[in-house]
Amino acid sequence: MTIFWLITAAMILVALAFIAPALLRKSELKISDRDKQNVVIARERLLELKSEHAAGTLSDEEYEQTKLELEQALLIDLDSAGEIDPAVGSRKGSPVTLIVAMLFIVGVTLSVYLYLGTPQLVDPATMAQQDDKKMPSIEEMVSALVERLKENPEDAEGWYLLGRTYMAMKDYQKASFAFEKVNQLVSDQPPLMLAWADALAMSSGGDMQGRPAELIRKAISLAPEDQTALWLAGMVEDQSGNFARALEHWRHLKPMLTEDAGAVEQVDRLIAAAERKMAASGPGAAVEKPSVAAATGQAITARITLSAELTSQVKPEESLFVYARALEGPKMPLAAVRLKVSDLPATIELNDGQAMVPGMNLSSFQQVVVGARISRTGNAIAASGDLLGEVSPVSVSGDAVVELVIDSVIP
């Protein structure tokens, strides 16, 4: 507070320093300049008289009389100039004027600040009190958010914010409840599913088996290029003993982390550990353990080709997804395989071992839609510009080979 008023006083003194010289400067009236002006005026008037006399406007007598009066007036002016009062000819600035000006400036400045400004902010105690009033605690903010969600339970953003807040507070059970609400309101969103899986795993001491594993596997099937999904999917498969699949996820993730040396180092450690576990488990560990029910013998064979008209529109490294989904019911793939355009033409088998979610597999349905899609973004979710080919209905119990031709573009 003291510093503020010292700065204010210094600024006022600077302002006075600008006007003080003008108020204290001695001013003088120069008499010689006045004499010169009188002489110039007299000469101009004399020239006018001569012109009028020459033109005949003035007679000789009038001209002489007027000229005499003009000369007498000039003499009187010159004489009177020498008798001017010194107080009139010289004037010095008064200190009283400076004091009055100073008091005026200070008074006006303080009045305007007290009226328009916020003087209480220069008091630290007052500012601290205001900060305490304006900044509620985290618990108060959480309570307010909970009350708001009771009034509007369909607010997905509010539930997500509540879940993130509980995660920061390390209250993982409440966080998982909030994220579950979000996933009920907004389905099939990988980031939301991963957040819920993370909360569930943390509330179980880091164990990702069960529901967290289901959510993570579903998320990676929808967003195979998502870094968080790849990271967590590798951890899920590592905990499940599927070291080959874990290595697949982490090796796919590593090139995406080139700008983060610390993350690359951590992934390298995970890869090295998974390789050691796989080597210690023997040759059989290289074969991935099925994460869902084993194949029942029911399968669909599909032969995939790309139409000649679309060949020039694709690149060899672009992702190709071959899938089977229910003819009627959920759109979640019952089985899916990921290839690359460079693998075409290709013949693959779709079976229960490729299910995305336990219980949602080919053997649970009689008829399905079989499709192949080239993703321009690498994302498992269809997007505008992707190339597509589908055949339906296809009987799951049949032995025929499905001919899939990718021949259309998703608008």
Tab-separated table of C-alpha atoms in Angstrom:
chain	number	residue	atom	x	y	z
A	1	MET	CA	0.000	0.000	0.000
A	2	THR	CA	2.831	2.427	0.897
A	3	ILE	CA	4.561	1.727	-2.401
A	4	PHE	CA	1.375	2.555	-4.296
A	5	TRP	CA	1.068	6.006	-2.687
A	6	LEU	CA	4.779	6.715	-3.170
A	7	ILE	CA	4.419	5.978	-6.869
A	8	THR	CA	1.340	8.223	-7.023
A	9	ALA	CA	3.197	11.102	-5.356
A	10	ALA	CA	6.141	10.692	-7.734
A	11	MET	CA	3.849	10.871	-10.758
A	12	ILE	CA	2.226	14.072	-9.435
A	13	LEU	CA	5.659	15.635	-8.899
A	14	VAL	CA	6.625	14.808	-12.463
A	15	ALA	CA	3.463	16.535	-13.699
A	16	LEU	CA	4.258	19.632	-11.604
A	17	ALA	CA	7.808	19.676	-12.954
A	18	PHE	CA	6.386	20.281	-16.415
A	19	ILE	CA	4.205	23.250	-15.457
A	20	ALA	CA	6.365	24.900	-12.751
A	21	PRO	CA	8.790	26.641	-15.158
A	22	ALA	CA	5.920	28.245	-17.004
A	23	LEU	CA	4.352	29.500	-13.769
A	24	LEU	CA	7.632	30.881	-12.331
A	25	ARG	CA	9.088	32.372	-15.530
A	26	LYS	CA	9.540	36.174	-15.585
A	27	SER	CA	7.616	37.838	-18.430
A	28	GLU	CA	8.467	41.287	-19.829
A	29	LEU	CA	6.653	43.661	-22.121
A	30	LYS	CA	9.146	45.060	-24.612
A	31	ILE	CA	8.573	48.814	-24.951
A	32	SER	CA	10.827	49.096	-27.968
A	33	ASP	CA	8.589	46.755	-29.872
A	34	ARG	CA	5.589	48.971	-29.067
A	35	ASP	CA	7.411	52.097	-30.318
A	36	LYS	CA	8.217	50.376	-33.583
A	37	GLN	CA	4.593	49.456	-34.037
A	38	ASN	CA	3.479	53.084	-33.481
A	39	VAL	CA	5.986	54.368	-36.058
A	40	VAL	CA	4.888	51.788	-38.634
A	41	ILE	CA	1.225	52.722	-38.112
A	42	ALA	CA	2.038	56.440	-38.478
A	43	ARG	CA	3.930	55.848	-41.719
A	44	GLU	CA	1.086	53.873	-43.204
A	45	ARG	CA	-1.361	56.611	-42.282
A	46	LEU	CA	0.954	59.268	-43.825
A	47	LEU	CA	1.075	57.335	-47.094
A	48	GLU	CA	-2.702	57.218	-47.158
A	49	LEU	CA	-2.879	61.009	-46.656
A	50	LYS	CA	-0.443	61.595	-49.541
A	51	SER	CA	-2.523	59.382	-51.807
A	52	GLU	CA	-5.719	61.207	-50.950
A	53	HIS	CA	-4.007	64.633	-51.475
A	54	ALA	CA	-2.633	63.582	-54.828
A	55	ALA	CA	-6.056	62.349	-55.859
A	56	GLY	CA	-7.614	65.665	-54.922
A	57	THR	CA	-9.688	64.245	-52.120
A	58	LEU	CA	-7.885	66.457	-49.588
A	59	SER	CA	-7.103	70.114	-50.080
A	60	ASP	CA	-3.685	71.545	-49.285
A	61	GLU	CA	-4.926	72.980	-46.008
A	62	GLU	CA	-6.626	69.723	-44.948
A	63	TYR	CA	-3.566	67.699	-45.875
A	64	GLU	CA	-1.206	69.926	-43.851
A	65	GLN	CA	-3.578	69.985	-40.871
A	66	THR	CA	-4.055	66.210	-40.795
A	67	LYS	CA	-0.342	65.594	-41.227
A	68	LEU	CA	0.401	67.882	-38.265
A	69	GLU	CA	-2.108	66.053	-36.061
A	70	LEU	CA	-0.603	62.685	-37.022
A	71	GLU	CA	2.918	63.834	-36.093
A	72	GLN	CA	1.715	65.210	-32.753
A	73	ALA	CA	-0.080	61.939	-31.915
A	74	LEU	CA	3.036	59.930	-32.690
A	75	LEU	CA	5.147	62.117	-30.414
A	76	ILE	CA	2.656	61.770	-27.585
A	77	ASP	CA	2.710	57.964	-27.948
A	78	LEU	CA	6.499	57.794	-27.901
A	79	ASP	CA	6.721	60.009	-24.837
A	80	SER	CA	4.120	58.072	-22.896
A	81	ALA	CA	5.890	54.771	-23.645
A	82	GLY	CA	8.907	55.797	-21.587
A	83	GLU	CA	6.735	56.448	-18.566
A	84	ILE	CA	5.128	52.996	-18.346
A	85	ASP	CA	4.899	51.547	-14.825
A	86	PRO	CA	7.645	48.919	-14.320
A	87	ALA	CA	5.016	46.638	-12.761
A	88	VAL	CA	3.252	46.634	-16.099
A	89	GLY	CA	6.365	46.262	-18.209
A	90	SER	CA	7.825	43.356	-16.209
A	91	ARG	CA	5.945	40.549	-14.473
A	92	LYS	CA	7.451	37.654	-12.518
A	93	GLY	CA	5.603	34.351	-11.759
A	94	SER	CA	4.364	34.056	-8.217
A	95	PRO	CA	5.097	30.992	-5.985
A	96	VAL	CA	1.530	31.337	-4.752
A	97	THR	CA	0.306	30.444	-8.229
A	98	LEU	CA	2.477	27.336	-8.231
A	99	ILE	CA	1.158	26.270	-4.795
A	100	VAL	CA	-2.437	26.789	-5.888
A	101	ALA	CA	-1.824	24.767	-9.068
A	102	MET	CA	-0.183	21.980	-7.071
A	103	LEU	CA	-3.067	21.753	-4.624
A	104	PHE	CA	-5.529	21.775	-7.514
A	105	ILE	CA	-3.772	18.927	-9.345
A	106	VAL	CA	-3.438	16.790	-6.213
A	107	GLY	CA	-7.055	17.388	-5.231
A	108	VAL	CA	-8.456	16.601	-8.656
A	109	THR	CA	-6.263	13.478	-9.057
A	110	LEU	CA	-7.251	11.965	-5.726
A	111	SER	CA	-10.921	12.838	-6.164
A	112	VAL	CA	-11.129	11.210	-9.573
A	113	TYR	CA	-9.297	8.070	-8.361
A	114	LEU	CA	-11.473	7.699	-5.264
A	115	TYR	CA	-14.570	8.104	-7.428
A	116	LEU	CA	-13.632	5.976	-10.433
A	117	GLY	CA	-10.848	3.717	-9.111
A	118	THR	CA	-10.761	0.814	-6.657
A	119	PRO	CA	-8.770	2.044	-3.650
A	120	GLN	CA	-9.540	-1.032	-1.576
A	121	LEU	CA	-7.389	-3.153	-3.881
A	122	VAL	CA	-4.215	-1.490	-2.590
A	123	ASP	CA	-4.873	-3.009	0.803
A	124	PRO	CA	-3.381	-6.567	0.875
A	125	ALA	CA	-5.718	-7.635	3.656
A	126	THR	CA	-8.745	-6.587	1.629
A	127	MET	CA	-7.427	-8.363	-1.455
A	128	ALA	CA	-6.843	-11.541	0.521
A	129	GLN	CA	-10.406	-11.398	1.871
A	130	GLN	CA	-11.783	-10.937	-1.624
A	131	ASP	CA	-9.692	-13.814	-2.976
A	132	ASP	CA	-11.020	-16.047	-0.208
A	133	LYS	CA	-14.555	-15.075	-1.147
A	134	LYS	CA	-14.050	-15.538	-4.901
A	135	MET	CA	-12.103	-18.829	-4.827
A	136	PRO	CA	-14.130	-21.682	-3.367
A	137	SER	CA	-12.385	-24.891	-2.368
A	138	ILE	CA	-12.269	-27.940	-4.659
A	139	GLU	CA	-14.752	-29.705	-2.402
A	140	GLU	CA	-17.193	-26.802	-2.743
A	141	MET	CA	-16.839	-26.788	-6.519
A	142	VAL	CA	-17.404	-30.559	-6.659
A	143	SER	CA	-20.486	-30.238	-4.469
A	144	ALA	CA	-21.844	-27.502	-6.724
A	145	LEU	CA	-21.217	-29.660	-9.815
A	146	VAL	CA	-22.938	-32.656	-8.199
A	147	GLU	CA	-25.990	-30.516	-7.406
A	148	ARG	CA	-26.052	-29.246	-10.979
A	149	LEU	CA	-25.934	-32.806	-12.327
A	150	LYS	CA	-28.816	-33.806	-10.065
A	151	GLU	CA	-30.879	-31.130	-11.777
A	152	ASN	CA	-29.559	-32.017	-15.245
A	153	PRO	CA	-28.480	-35.694	-15.284
A	154	GLU	CA	-28.198	-35.665	-19.101
A	155	ASP	CA	-25.208	-33.294	-19.029
A	156	ALA	CA	-22.458	-35.516	-20.452
A	157	GLU	CA	-19.824	-32.782	-20.267
A	158	GLY	CA	-20.631	-32.214	-16.615
A	159	TRP	CA	-20.253	-35.923	-15.797
A	160	TYR	CA	-16.932	-36.020	-17.665
A	161	LEU	CA	-15.656	-32.985	-15.762
A	162	LEU	CA	-16.741	-34.592	-12.500
A	163	GLY	CA	-14.916	-37.795	-13.422
A	164	ARG	CA	-11.686	-35.940	-14.251
A	165	THR	CA	-11.956	-34.032	-10.975
A	166	TYR	CA	-12.389	-37.216	-8.951
A	167	MET	CA	-9.385	-38.726	-10.758
A	168	ALA	CA	-7.290	-35.711	-9.725
A	169	MET	CA	-8.541	-36.205	-6.162
A	170	LYS	CA	-7.623	-39.933	-6.414
A	171	ASP	CA	-11.219	-40.928	-5.629
A	172	TYR	CA	-11.249	-43.606	-8.332
A	173	GLN	CA	-14.534	-45.292	-7.417
A	174	LYS	CA	-16.496	-42.053	-7.770
A	175	ALA	CA	-14.558	-41.277	-10.940
A	176	SER	CA	-15.531	-44.627	-12.479
A	177	PHE	CA	-19.179	-43.965	-11.588
A	178	ALA	CA	-19.035	-40.562	-13.304
A	179	PHE	CA	-17.347	-42.000	-16.420
A	180	GLU	CA	-19.911	-44.790	-16.563
A	181	LYS	CA	-22.614	-42.107	-16.710
A	182	VAL	CA	-20.753	-40.415	-19.565
A	183	ASN	CA	-20.531	-43.664	-21.534
A	184	GLN	CA	-24.235	-44.268	-21.037
A	185	LEU	CA	-24.987	-40.859	-22.521
A	186	VAL	CA	-22.322	-40.914	-25.281
A	187	SER	CA	-21.591	-44.407	-26.561
A	188	ASP	CA	-18.739	-45.763	-28.675
A	189	GLN	CA	-16.324	-42.888	-28.012
A	190	PRO	CA	-12.821	-44.337	-27.475
A	191	PRO	CA	-11.491	-41.489	-25.265
A	192	LEU	CA	-14.482	-41.859	-22.931
A	193	MET	CA	-14.167	-45.628	-22.800
A	194	LEU	CA	-10.460	-45.349	-22.016
A	195	ALA	CA	-11.127	-42.845	-19.229
A	196	TRP	CA	-13.676	-45.226	-17.682
A	197	ALA	CA	-11.301	-48.200	-18.030
A	198	ASP	CA	-8.496	-46.223	-16.398
A	199	ALA	CA	-10.696	-45.297	-13.434
A	200	LEU	CA	-11.885	-48.894	-13.016
A	201	ALA	CA	-8.333	-50.208	-13.163
A	202	MET	CA	-7.054	-47.649	-10.644
A	203	SER	CA	-9.888	-48.474	-8.252
A	204	SER	CA	-8.763	-52.136	-8.471
A	205	GLY	CA	-5.128	-51.389	-7.743
A	206	GLY	CA	-4.056	-51.322	-11.392
A	207	ASP	CA	-5.712	-54.602	-12.419
A	208	MET	CA	-7.023	-54.199	-15.983
A	209	GLN	CA	-8.692	-57.588	-16.316
A	210	GLY	CA	-12.440	-57.822	-16.618
A	211	ARG	CA	-14.438	-54.754	-17.520
A	212	PRO	CA	-11.397	-52.466	-18.065
A	213	ALA	CA	-9.960	-54.944	-20.575
A	214	GLU	CA	-13.277	-55.118	-22.451
A	215	LEU	CA	-13.466	-51.334	-22.705
A	216	ILE	CA	-9.853	-50.993	-23.846
A	217	ARG	CA	-10.170	-53.722	-26.491
A	218	LYS	CA	-13.320	-52.107	-27.796
A	219	ALA	CA	-11.604	-48.709	-27.881
A	220	ILE	CA	-8.579	-50.006	-29.800
A	221	SER	CA	-10.890	-51.647	-32.347
A	222	LEU	CA	-12.607	-48.299	-32.944
A	223	ALA	CA	-9.448	-46.165	-32.861
A	224	PRO	CA	-6.433	-48.346	-33.754
A	225	GLU	CA	-4.197	-45.277	-34.145
A	226	ASP	CA	-5.042	-43.721	-30.785
A	227	GLN	CA	-1.866	-43.495	-28.693
A	228	THR	CA	-3.606	-43.916	-25.334
A	229	ALA	CA	-5.562	-46.889	-26.636
A	230	LEU	CA	-2.380	-48.542	-27.944
A	231	TRP	CA	-0.579	-47.937	-24.665
A	232	LEU	CA	-3.368	-49.367	-22.509
A	233	ALA	CA	-4.138	-52.210	-24.924
A	234	GLY	CA	-0.517	-53.336	-24.665
A	235	MET	CA	-0.790	-53.340	-20.876
A	236	VAL	CA	-4.035	-55.336	-21.018
A	237	GLU	CA	-2.525	-58.007	-23.263
A	238	ASP	CA	0.665	-58.099	-21.181
A	239	GLN	CA	-1.362	-58.741	-18.013
A	240	SER	CA	-3.352	-61.412	-19.885
A	241	GLY	CA	-0.180	-63.189	-20.967
A	242	ASN	CA	-0.719	-62.287	-24.640
A	243	PHE	CA	2.813	-61.017	-25.011
A	244	ALA	CA	2.826	-61.179	-28.812
A	245	ARG	CA	-0.263	-58.954	-29.009
A	246	ALA	CA	1.186	-56.605	-26.376
A	247	LEU	CA	4.369	-56.265	-28.441
A	248	GLU	CA	2.275	-55.575	-31.529
A	249	HIS	CA	0.517	-52.666	-29.823
A	250	TRP	CA	3.655	-51.137	-28.301
A	251	ARG	CA	5.735	-51.490	-31.456
A	252	HIS	CA	2.963	-49.772	-33.369
A	253	LEU	CA	2.893	-47.016	-30.718
A	254	LYS	CA	6.632	-46.331	-30.571
A	255	PRO	CA	7.012	-44.457	-33.927
A	256	MET	CA	4.258	-42.064	-32.825
A	257	LEU	CA	6.314	-40.914	-29.826
A	258	THR	CA	9.456	-39.717	-31.597
A	259	GLU	CA	9.102	-36.199	-30.148
A	260	ASP	CA	8.886	-37.483	-26.552
A	261	ALA	CA	12.171	-39.146	-25.609
A	262	GLY	CA	10.906	-40.081	-22.144
A	263	ALA	CA	7.857	-41.865	-23.540
A	264	VAL	CA	9.979	-43.716	-26.100
A	265	GLU	CA	12.299	-44.899	-23.324
A	266	GLN	CA	9.359	-46.139	-21.278
A	267	VAL	CA	7.876	-48.029	-24.248
A	268	ASP	CA	11.286	-49.591	-24.916
A	269	ARG	CA	11.329	-50.885	-21.341
A	270	LEU	CA	7.832	-52.355	-21.747
A	271	ILE	CA	8.808	-54.014	-25.029
A	272	ALA	CA	11.994	-55.467	-23.518
A	273	ALA	CA	10.073	-56.811	-20.519
A	274	ALA	CA	7.409	-58.401	-22.752
A	275	GLU	CA	10.096	-60.009	-24.913
A	276	ARG	CA	11.756	-61.504	-21.816
A	277	LYS	CA	8.427	-62.862	-20.561
A	278	MET	CA	7.631	-64.353	-23.945
A	279	ALA	CA	11.054	-66.005	-24.164
A	280	ALA	CA	10.738	-67.384	-20.628
A	281	SER	CA	7.319	-68.863	-21.399
A	282	GLY	CA	8.657	-70.997	-24.224
A	283	PRO	CA	7.797	-71.239	-27.909
A	284	GLY	CA	4.083	-71.491	-27.278
A	285	ALA	CA	3.962	-67.984	-25.844
A	286	ALA	CA	4.470	-66.489	-29.287
A	287	VAL	CA	0.983	-67.663	-30.204
A	288	GLU	CA	-1.602	-65.200	-28.974
A	289	LYS	CA	-4.021	-66.509	-26.434
A	290	PRO	CA	-7.608	-65.878	-27.467
A	291	SER	CA	-9.070	-62.978	-25.527
A	292	VAL	CA	-12.602	-64.188	-26.173
A	293	ALA	CA	-14.290	-67.484	-26.696
A	294	ALA	CA	-12.531	-69.862	-29.054
A	295	ALA	CA	-13.849	-70.333	-32.555
A	296	THR	CA	-16.797	-72.734	-32.775
A	297	GLY	CA	-16.107	-73.923	-36.311
A	298	GLN	CA	-18.547	-71.403	-37.770
A	299	ALA	CA	-16.654	-68.981	-39.981
A	300	ILE	CA	-16.979	-66.847	-43.080
A	301	THR	CA	-14.419	-66.842	-45.858
A	302	ALA	CA	-14.150	-63.623	-47.819
A	303	ARG	CA	-12.175	-62.843	-50.960
A	304	ILE	CA	-11.490	-59.091	-51.194
A	305	THR	CA	-10.601	-57.194	-54.367
A	306	LEU	CA	-10.475	-53.532	-55.378
A	307	SER	CA	-12.314	-52.304	-58.469
A	308	ALA	CA	-10.100	-51.092	-61.294
A	309	GLU	CA	-11.803	-47.677	-61.255
A	310	LEU	CA	-10.626	-46.969	-57.686
A	311	THR	CA	-7.109	-48.408	-57.909
A	312	SER	CA	-5.539	-45.039	-58.652
A	313	GLN	CA	-7.192	-43.453	-55.588
A	314	VAL	CA	-5.477	-45.535	-52.896
A	315	LYS	CA	-1.992	-45.909	-51.455
A	316	PRO	CA	-0.362	-49.244	-50.561
A	317	GLU	CA	0.131	-48.298	-46.893
A	318	GLU	CA	-3.502	-47.313	-46.269
A	319	SER	CA	-5.471	-49.440	-43.785
A	320	LEU	CA	-7.976	-52.034	-44.931
A	321	PHE	CA	-10.640	-53.292	-42.487
A	322	VAL	CA	-12.565	-56.499	-43.226
A	323	TYR	CA	-15.499	-57.110	-40.901
A	324	ALA	CA	-18.771	-58.868	-40.241
A	325	ARG	CA	-21.616	-57.215	-38.358
A	326	ALA	CA	-25.138	-58.226	-37.453
A	327	LEU	CA	-27.736	-57.790	-40.186
A	328	GLU	CA	-30.146	-56.524	-37.555
A	329	GLY	CA	-29.009	-55.210	-34.221
A	330	PRO	CA	-25.861	-53.460	-32.956
A	331	LYS	CA	-23.408	-52.003	-35.479
A	332	MET	CA	-20.387	-53.214	-33.504
A	333	PRO	CA	-18.299	-55.633	-35.620
A	334	LEU	CA	-18.737	-59.269	-34.625
A	335	ALA	CA	-15.358	-60.081	-36.171
A	336	ALA	CA	-12.750	-57.873	-37.797
A	337	VAL	CA	-9.345	-58.151	-39.434
A	338	ARG	CA	-7.005	-55.311	-40.274
A	339	LEU	CA	-4.861	-55.456	-43.414
A	340	LYS	CA	-3.224	-52.982	-45.777
A	341	VAL	CA	-4.095	-52.077	-49.348
A	342	SER	CA	-0.835	-53.679	-50.420
A	343	ASP	CA	-2.278	-57.062	-49.274
A	344	LEU	CA	-4.986	-56.966	-51.978
A	345	PRO	CA	-6.296	-59.154	-53.431
A	346	ALA	CA	-6.680	-61.143	-50.224
A	347	THR	CA	-8.639	-64.086	-48.871
A	348	ILE	CA	-9.337	-64.132	-45.142
A	349	GLU	CA	-11.475	-65.981	-42.627
A	350	LEU	CA	-13.763	-64.249	-40.122
A	351	ASN	CA	-14.555	-66.276	-36.971
A	352	ASP	CA	-15.452	-66.022	-33.284
A	353	GLY	CA	-11.829	-65.618	-32.274
A	354	GLN	CA	-11.837	-62.135	-33.815
A	355	ALA	CA	-14.729	-60.790	-31.727
A	356	MET	CA	-14.367	-57.277	-30.350
A	357	VAL	CA	-16.494	-57.780	-27.238
A	358	PRO	CA	-17.125	-61.051	-25.363
A	359	GLY	CA	-20.560	-62.432	-26.185
A	360	MET	CA	-20.788	-60.441	-29.423
A	361	ASN	CA	-19.486	-62.946	-31.988
A	362	LEU	CA	-20.461	-64.568	-35.273
A	363	SER	CA	-21.957	-67.706	-33.728
A	364	SER	CA	-24.547	-65.558	-31.922
A	365	PHE	CA	-26.207	-64.528	-35.210
A	366	GLN	CA	-27.587	-66.364	-38.217
A	367	GLN	CA	-27.135	-63.634	-40.846
A	368	VAL	CA	-24.571	-60.856	-41.073
A	369	VAL	CA	-23.259	-58.094	-43.304
A	370	VAL	CA	-19.732	-58.672	-44.554
A	371	GLY	CA	-17.786	-55.610	-45.651
A	372	ALA	CA	-14.349	-54.265	-46.503
A	373	ARG	CA	-13.383	-50.623	-46.106
A	374	ILE	CA	-10.208	-48.752	-46.993
A	375	SER	CA	-9.713	-46.013	-44.394
A	376	ARG	CA	-8.054	-42.824	-45.622
A	377	THR	CA	-7.287	-41.814	-41.999
A	378	GLY	CA	-6.414	-45.223	-40.520
A	379	ASN	CA	-9.407	-44.985	-38.188
A	380	ALA	CA	-11.710	-47.939	-37.628
A	381	ILE	CA	-14.709	-45.596	-37.662
A	382	ALA	CA	-16.035	-44.940	-41.152
A	383	ALA	CA	-15.515	-41.446	-42.503
A	384	SER	CA	-16.309	-39.492	-45.639
A	385	GLY	CA	-13.945	-40.397	-48.480
A	386	ASP	CA	-13.348	-43.995	-47.368
A	387	LEU	CA	-13.715	-46.722	-50.014
A	388	LEU	CA	-16.291	-49.410	-49.267
A	389	GLY	CA	-17.652	-52.745	-50.419
A	390	GLU	CA	-20.363	-54.774	-48.631
A	391	VAL	CA	-22.386	-57.950	-49.180
A	392	SER	CA	-25.585	-58.847	-47.314
A	393	PRO	CA	-27.228	-60.971	-46.137
A	394	VAL	CA	-24.563	-63.604	-45.556
A	395	SER	CA	-25.394	-66.802	-43.715
A	396	VAL	CA	-22.976	-67.588	-40.923
A	397	SER	CA	-23.488	-71.356	-41.266
A	398	GLY	CA	-22.833	-71.393	-45.003
A	399	ASP	CA	-19.662	-72.642	-46.641
A	400	ALA	CA	-19.635	-70.348	-49.675
A	401	VAL	CA	-16.863	-67.820	-50.235
A	402	VAL	CA	-18.072	-64.215	-50.102
A	403	GLU	CA	-16.799	-62.137	-53.006
A	404	LEU	CA	-16.157	-58.623	-51.724
A	405	VAL	CA	-15.426	-55.884	-54.249
A	406	ILE	CA	-14.512	-52.460	-52.942
A	407	ASP	CA	-16.255	-50.305	-55.527
A	408	SER	CA	-17.862	-47.269	-53.826
A	409	VAL	CA	-16.841	-44.110	-51.984
A	410	ILE	CA	-18.512	-43.035	-48.733
A	411	PRO	CA	-19.988	-39.548	-49.322
